[in-house]
Short mmCIF file of C-alpha atoms in Angstrom, two decimals:
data_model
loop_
_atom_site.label_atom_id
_atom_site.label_comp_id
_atom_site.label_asym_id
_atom_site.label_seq_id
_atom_site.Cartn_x
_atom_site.Cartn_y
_atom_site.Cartn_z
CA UNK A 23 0.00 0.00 0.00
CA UNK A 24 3.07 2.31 -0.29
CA UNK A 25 2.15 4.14 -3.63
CA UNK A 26 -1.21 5.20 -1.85
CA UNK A 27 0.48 7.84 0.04
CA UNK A 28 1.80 9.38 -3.05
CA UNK A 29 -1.23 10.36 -5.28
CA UNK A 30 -0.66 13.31 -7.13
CA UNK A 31 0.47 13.39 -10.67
CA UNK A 32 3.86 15.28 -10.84
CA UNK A 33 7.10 15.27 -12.67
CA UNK A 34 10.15 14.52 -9.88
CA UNK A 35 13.76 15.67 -12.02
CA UNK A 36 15.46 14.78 -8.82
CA UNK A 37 14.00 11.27 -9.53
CA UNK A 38 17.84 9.37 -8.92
CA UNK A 39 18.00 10.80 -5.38
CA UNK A 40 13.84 10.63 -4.52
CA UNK A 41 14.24 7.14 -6.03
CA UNK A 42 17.28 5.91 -3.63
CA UNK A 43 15.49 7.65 -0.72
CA UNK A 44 12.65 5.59 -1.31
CA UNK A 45 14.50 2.44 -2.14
CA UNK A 46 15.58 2.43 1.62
CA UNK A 47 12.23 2.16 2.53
CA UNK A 48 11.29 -0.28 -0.38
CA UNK A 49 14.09 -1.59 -1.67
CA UNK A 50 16.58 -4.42 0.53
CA UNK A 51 15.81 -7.35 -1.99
CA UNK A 52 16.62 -5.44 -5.34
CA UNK A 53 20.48 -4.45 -3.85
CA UNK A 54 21.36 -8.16 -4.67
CA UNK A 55 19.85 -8.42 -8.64
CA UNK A 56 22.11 -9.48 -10.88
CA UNK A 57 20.52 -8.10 -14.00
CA UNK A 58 20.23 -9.40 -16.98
CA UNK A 59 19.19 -8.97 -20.84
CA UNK A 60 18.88 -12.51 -21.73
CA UNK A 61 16.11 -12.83 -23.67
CA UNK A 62 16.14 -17.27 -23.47
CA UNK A 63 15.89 -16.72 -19.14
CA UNK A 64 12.82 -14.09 -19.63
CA UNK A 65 11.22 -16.21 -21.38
CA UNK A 66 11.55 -19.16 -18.58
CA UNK A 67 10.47 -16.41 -15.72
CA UNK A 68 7.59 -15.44 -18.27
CA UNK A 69 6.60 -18.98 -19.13
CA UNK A 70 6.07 -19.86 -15.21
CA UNK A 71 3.90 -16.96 -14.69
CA UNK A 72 0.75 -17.08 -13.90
CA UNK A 73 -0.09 -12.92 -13.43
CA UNK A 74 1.47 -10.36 -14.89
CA UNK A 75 1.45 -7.00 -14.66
CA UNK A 76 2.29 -4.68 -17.74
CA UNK A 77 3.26 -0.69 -16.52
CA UNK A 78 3.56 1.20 -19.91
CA UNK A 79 4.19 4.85 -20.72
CA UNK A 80 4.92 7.05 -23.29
CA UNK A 81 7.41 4.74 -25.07
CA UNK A 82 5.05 2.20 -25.72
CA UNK A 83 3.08 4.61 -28.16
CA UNK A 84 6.08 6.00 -29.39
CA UNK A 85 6.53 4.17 -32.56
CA UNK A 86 3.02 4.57 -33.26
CA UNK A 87 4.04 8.51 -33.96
CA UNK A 88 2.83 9.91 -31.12
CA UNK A 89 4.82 12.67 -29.51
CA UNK A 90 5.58 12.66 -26.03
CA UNK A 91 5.61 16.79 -25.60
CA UNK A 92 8.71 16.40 -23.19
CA UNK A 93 12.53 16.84 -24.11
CA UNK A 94 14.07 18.83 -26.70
CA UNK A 95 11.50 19.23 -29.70
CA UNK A 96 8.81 18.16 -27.39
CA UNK A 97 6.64 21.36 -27.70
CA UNK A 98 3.15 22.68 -29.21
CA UNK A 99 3.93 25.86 -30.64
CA UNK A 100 5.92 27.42 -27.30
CA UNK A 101 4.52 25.12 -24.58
CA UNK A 102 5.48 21.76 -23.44
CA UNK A 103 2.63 19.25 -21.59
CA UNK A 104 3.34 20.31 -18.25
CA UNK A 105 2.70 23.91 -19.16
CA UNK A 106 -0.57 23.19 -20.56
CA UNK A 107 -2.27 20.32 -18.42
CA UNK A 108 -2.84 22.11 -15.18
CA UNK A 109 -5.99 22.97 -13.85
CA UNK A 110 -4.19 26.65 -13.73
CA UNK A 111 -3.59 26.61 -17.44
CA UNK A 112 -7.21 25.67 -18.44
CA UNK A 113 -8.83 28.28 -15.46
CA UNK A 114 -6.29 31.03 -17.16
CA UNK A 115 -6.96 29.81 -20.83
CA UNK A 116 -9.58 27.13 -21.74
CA UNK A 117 -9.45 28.33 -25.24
CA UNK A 118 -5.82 27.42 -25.67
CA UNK A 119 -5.80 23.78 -23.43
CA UNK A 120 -8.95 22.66 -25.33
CA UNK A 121 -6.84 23.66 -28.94
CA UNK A 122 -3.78 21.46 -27.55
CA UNK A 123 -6.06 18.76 -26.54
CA UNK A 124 -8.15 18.80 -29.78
CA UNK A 125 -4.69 18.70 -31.78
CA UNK A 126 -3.79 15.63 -29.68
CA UNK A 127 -7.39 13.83 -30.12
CA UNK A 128 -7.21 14.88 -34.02
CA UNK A 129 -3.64 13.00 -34.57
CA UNK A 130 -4.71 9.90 -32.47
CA UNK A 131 -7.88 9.41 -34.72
CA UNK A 132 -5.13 8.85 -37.39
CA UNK A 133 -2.88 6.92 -35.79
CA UNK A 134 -2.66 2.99 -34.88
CA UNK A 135 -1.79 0.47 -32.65
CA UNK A 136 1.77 -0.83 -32.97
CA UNK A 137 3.51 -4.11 -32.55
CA UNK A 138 3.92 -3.54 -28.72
CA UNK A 139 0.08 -2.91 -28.24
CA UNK A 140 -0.59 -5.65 -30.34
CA UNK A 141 1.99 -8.26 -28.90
CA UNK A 142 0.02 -7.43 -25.39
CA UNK A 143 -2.92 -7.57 -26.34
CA UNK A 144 -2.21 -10.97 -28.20
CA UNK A 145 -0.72 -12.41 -25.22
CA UNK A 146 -3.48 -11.10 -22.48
CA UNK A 147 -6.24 -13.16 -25.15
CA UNK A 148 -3.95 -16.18 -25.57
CA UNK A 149 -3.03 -16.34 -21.81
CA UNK A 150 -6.76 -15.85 -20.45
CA UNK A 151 -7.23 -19.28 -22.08
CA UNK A 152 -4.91 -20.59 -20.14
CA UNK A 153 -6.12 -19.48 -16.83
CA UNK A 154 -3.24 -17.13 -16.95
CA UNK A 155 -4.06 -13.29 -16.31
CA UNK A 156 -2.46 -10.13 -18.10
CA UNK A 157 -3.45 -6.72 -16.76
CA UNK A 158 -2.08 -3.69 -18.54
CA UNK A 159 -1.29 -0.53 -16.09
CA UNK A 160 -0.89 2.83 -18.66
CA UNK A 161 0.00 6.20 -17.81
CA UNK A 162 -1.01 6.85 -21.48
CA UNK A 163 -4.04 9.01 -22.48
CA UNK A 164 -4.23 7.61 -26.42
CA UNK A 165 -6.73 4.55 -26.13
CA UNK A 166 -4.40 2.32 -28.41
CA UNK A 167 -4.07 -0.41 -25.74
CA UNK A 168 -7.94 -0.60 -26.06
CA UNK A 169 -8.17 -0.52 -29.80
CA UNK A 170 -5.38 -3.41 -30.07
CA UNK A 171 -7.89 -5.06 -28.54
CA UNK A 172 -6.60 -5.40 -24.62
CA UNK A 173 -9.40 -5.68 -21.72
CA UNK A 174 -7.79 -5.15 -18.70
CA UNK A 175 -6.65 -1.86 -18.50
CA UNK A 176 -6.38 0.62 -15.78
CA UNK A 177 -5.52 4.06 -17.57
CA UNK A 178 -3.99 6.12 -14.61
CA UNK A 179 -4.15 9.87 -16.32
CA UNK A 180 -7.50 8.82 -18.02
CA UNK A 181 -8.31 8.83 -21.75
CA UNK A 182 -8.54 12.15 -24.15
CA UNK A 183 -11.75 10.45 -25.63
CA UNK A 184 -13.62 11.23 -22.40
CA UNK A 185 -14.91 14.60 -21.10
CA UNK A 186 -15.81 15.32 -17.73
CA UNK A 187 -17.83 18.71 -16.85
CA UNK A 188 -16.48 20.87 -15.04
CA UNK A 189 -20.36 21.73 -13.25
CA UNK A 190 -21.87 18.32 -12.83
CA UNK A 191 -18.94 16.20 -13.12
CA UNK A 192 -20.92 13.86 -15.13
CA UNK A 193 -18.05 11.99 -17.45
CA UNK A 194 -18.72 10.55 -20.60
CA UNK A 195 -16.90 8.76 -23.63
CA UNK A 196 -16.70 11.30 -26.34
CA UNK A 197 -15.19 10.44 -29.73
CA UNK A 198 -16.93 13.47 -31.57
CA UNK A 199 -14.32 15.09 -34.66
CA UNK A 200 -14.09 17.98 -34.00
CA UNK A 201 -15.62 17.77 -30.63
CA UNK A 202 -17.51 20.86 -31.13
CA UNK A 203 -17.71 23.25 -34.17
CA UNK A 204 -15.59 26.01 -32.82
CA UNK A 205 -12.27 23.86 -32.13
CA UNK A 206 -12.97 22.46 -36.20
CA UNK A 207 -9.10 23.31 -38.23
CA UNK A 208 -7.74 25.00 -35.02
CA UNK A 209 -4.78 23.60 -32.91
CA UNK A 210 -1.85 23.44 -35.03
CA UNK A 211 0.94 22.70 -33.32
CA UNK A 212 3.64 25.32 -35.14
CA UNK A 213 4.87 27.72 -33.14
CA UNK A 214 4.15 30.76 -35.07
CA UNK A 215 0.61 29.96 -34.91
CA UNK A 216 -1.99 32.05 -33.02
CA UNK A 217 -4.47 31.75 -30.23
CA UNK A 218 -7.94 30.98 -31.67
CA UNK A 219 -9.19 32.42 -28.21
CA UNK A 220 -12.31 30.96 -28.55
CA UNK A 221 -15.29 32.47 -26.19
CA UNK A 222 -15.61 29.98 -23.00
CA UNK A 223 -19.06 29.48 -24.38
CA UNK A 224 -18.30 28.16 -27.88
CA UNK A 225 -15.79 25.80 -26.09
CA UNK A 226 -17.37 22.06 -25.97
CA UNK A 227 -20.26 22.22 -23.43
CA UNK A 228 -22.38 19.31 -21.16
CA UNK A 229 -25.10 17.75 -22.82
CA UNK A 230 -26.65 16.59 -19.39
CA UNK A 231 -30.04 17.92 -19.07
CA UNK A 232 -30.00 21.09 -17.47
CA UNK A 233 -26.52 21.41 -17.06
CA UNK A 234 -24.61 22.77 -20.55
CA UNK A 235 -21.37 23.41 -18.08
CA UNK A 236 -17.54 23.66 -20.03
CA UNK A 237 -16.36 20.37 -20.58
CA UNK A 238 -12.40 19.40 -19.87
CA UNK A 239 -10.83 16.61 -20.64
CA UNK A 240 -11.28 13.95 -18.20
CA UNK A 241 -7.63 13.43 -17.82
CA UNK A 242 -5.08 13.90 -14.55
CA UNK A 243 -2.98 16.96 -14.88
CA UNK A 244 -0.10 17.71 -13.08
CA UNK A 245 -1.04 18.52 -9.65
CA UNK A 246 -4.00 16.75 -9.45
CA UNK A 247 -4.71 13.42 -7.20
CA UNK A 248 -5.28 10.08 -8.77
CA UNK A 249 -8.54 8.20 -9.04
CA UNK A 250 -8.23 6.56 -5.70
CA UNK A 251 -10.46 4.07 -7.03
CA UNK A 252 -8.20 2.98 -9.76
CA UNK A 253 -5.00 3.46 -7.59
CA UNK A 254 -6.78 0.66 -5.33
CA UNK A 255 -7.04 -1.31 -8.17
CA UNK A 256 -3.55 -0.96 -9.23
CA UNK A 257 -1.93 -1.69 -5.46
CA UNK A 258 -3.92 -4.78 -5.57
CA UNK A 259 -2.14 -5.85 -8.68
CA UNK A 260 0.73 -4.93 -7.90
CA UNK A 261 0.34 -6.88 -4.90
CA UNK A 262 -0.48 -10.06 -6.55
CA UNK A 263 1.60 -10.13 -9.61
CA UNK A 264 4.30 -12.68 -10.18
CA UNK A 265 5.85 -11.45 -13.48
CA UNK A 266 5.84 -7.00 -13.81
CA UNK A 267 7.28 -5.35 -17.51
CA UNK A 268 7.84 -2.04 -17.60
CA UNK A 269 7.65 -0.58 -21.10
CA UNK A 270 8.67 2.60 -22.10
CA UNK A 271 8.29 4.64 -19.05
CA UNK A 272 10.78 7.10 -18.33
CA UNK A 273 10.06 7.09 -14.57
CA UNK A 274 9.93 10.49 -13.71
CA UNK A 275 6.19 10.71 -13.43
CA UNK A 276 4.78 10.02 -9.97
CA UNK A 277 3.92 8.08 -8.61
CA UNK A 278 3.66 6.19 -11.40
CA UNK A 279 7.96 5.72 -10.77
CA UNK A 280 7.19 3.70 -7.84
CA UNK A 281 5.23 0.92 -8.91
CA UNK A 282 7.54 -1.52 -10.14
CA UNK A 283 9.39 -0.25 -7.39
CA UNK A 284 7.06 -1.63 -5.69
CA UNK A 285 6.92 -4.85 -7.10
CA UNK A 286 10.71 -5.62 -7.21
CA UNK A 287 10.53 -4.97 -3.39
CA UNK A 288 8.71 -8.28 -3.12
CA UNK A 289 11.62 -10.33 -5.14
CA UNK A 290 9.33 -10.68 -7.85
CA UNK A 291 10.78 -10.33 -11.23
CA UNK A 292 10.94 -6.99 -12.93
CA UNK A 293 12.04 -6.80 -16.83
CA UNK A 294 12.51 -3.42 -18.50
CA UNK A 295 11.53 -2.58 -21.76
CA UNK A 296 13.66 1.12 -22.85
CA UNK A 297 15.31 2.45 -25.13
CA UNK A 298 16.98 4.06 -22.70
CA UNK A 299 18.32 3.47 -19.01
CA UNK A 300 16.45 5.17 -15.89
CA UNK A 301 17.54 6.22 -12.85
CA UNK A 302 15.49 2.86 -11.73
CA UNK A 303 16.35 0.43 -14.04
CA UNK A 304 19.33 -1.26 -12.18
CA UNK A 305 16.80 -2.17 -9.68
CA UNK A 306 15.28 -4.50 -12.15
CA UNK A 307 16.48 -8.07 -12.65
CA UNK A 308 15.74 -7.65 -16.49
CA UNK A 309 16.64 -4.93 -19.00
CA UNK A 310 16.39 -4.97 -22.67
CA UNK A 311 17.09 -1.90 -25.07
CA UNK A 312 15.61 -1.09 -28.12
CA UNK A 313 12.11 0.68 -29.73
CA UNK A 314 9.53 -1.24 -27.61
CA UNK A 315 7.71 -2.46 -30.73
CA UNK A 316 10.45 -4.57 -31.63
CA UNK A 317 11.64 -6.14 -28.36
CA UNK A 318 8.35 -6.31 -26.97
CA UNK A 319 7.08 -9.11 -29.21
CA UNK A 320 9.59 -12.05 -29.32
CA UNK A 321 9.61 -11.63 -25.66
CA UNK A 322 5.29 -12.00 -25.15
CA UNK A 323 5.22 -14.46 -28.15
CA UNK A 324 4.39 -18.11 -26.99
CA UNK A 325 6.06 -20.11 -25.24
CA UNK A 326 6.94 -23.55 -26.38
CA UNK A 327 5.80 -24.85 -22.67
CA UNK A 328 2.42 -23.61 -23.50
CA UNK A 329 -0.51 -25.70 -24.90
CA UNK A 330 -1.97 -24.89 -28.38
CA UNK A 331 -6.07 -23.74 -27.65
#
């Protein structure tokens, strides 16, 4: 139940120091891990288990052309993520957070799945028959775990295809292009490009009855608490899983950093999935480096223990 006392969504920099700070309160097992990037002794450790736990961030939707608004390049127009998704940014400027937020729903109607959504969702379906369990935990906002065609998903930050009002609260799926007249052609990302400054009324509004309050996107920004709901949901698997991947998460967002964390405290397996090292990954017995959509596969592919259904 550690990551329940950390709920709210933040970027840590310091994230090599906060992370060895915490390890002394979560870490004594993980000291001794003799990493590896065998790919033959995964697949042993993944052919044994029974429940596994997929963590994925940005990385995972990477190849699928979907920018992760962070690092150098990572703006729209003059603002990276964190500038934008605030609830200060949207009470200053709804106009401009709905235009970023419409650019991002726009490009993920015309993007896909890749071969790291698919080889997940392929082995949650194939494993299920088996009596075997695969739960996916995302920090991503994009859907594309759902539309490869995975079912047990827990998305953290929420979804950009749901809106929740900011009067009655009421949240609904809303997959509407553009999702209201006003936002239709506006949002491009170039940084010479104007404000539409839309009037807060023509901004996408409630359909509850009686309500017509301004919409937001039903997403976490920075500086606002989980779902405790979900984050219940996610300590419990955590708790239970025998088998955790971590794929393409640059663990820097918390708490999402502290969940496999979390599981490695327990001496249960923990194989990254980078293209890149993290200030956590040598706490993980398992580390293998490369575009997700490539690595990914071979290693969720079946095994040759498993029975043909």
């Amino acid at each position: 139940m550690i990551l329940l006392q950390f709920t709210t969504r933040k970027i840590v920099p310091q994230v090599g120091n906060w992370l060895k700070q915490s390890s002394k309160l979560l870490m004594t097992q993980t000291e001794m891990i003799r990493q590896s990037s065998d790919l033959a002794e995964f697949r042993e450790v993944f052919a044994k288990a029974k429940h596994i736990t997929i963590i994925t961030g940005a990385g995972a939707s990477a190849e699928s052309g979907v920018p992760t608004f962070r690092g150098a390049g990572g703006f729209w127009r003059k603002w990276q993520a964190q500038d934008l998704a605030t609830p200060e940014a949207f009470s200053r400027n709804p106009s401009r957070v709905w235009e970023f937020y419409h650019y991002r729903r726009e490009l993920m109607l015309s993007k896909q799945p890749n071969p790291a959504h698919a080889a997940i969702a392929d082995c949650e379906a194939r494993l299920s028959k088996q009596g075997r369990k695969v739960v996916v935990i995302t920090q991503n906002i994009d859907e594309l775990h759902k539309r490869a065609g995975s079912k047990d998903i827990h998305e953290i930050h929420g979804s950009l295809f749901k809106t929740r009002c900011t009067s009655c609260k009421n949240v609904a799926e809303n997959y509407k292009s553009p999702i209201c007249p006003a936002l239709a052609g506006k949002g491009a990302p170039d940084p010479d490009t104007e404000d539409a400054r839309i009037p807060v009324e023509n901004l996408p509004r409630c359909k509850e009855s009686g309500c017509s309050g301004l919409l937001r996107p039903h997403v976490v920004w920075f500086g606002e608490t989980l779902d405790s709901d979900i984050l219940l949901e996610v300590d419990k698997e955590l708790e239970i899983c025998d088998l955790c991947l971590l794929v393409g998460t640059s663990s820097i967002v918390y708490p999402a950093a502290l969940f496999a964390p979390q599981v490695a405290a327990r001496g249960v397996p923990v194989a990254e999935f980078n293209t890149q090292v993290t200030k956590a990954t040598t706490q993980f017995r398992f580390y293998f480096k490369g575009p997700c959509g490539t690595t990914l596969p071979p290693a969720l592919a079946r095994h040759e223990s498993e029975a043909n259904f």
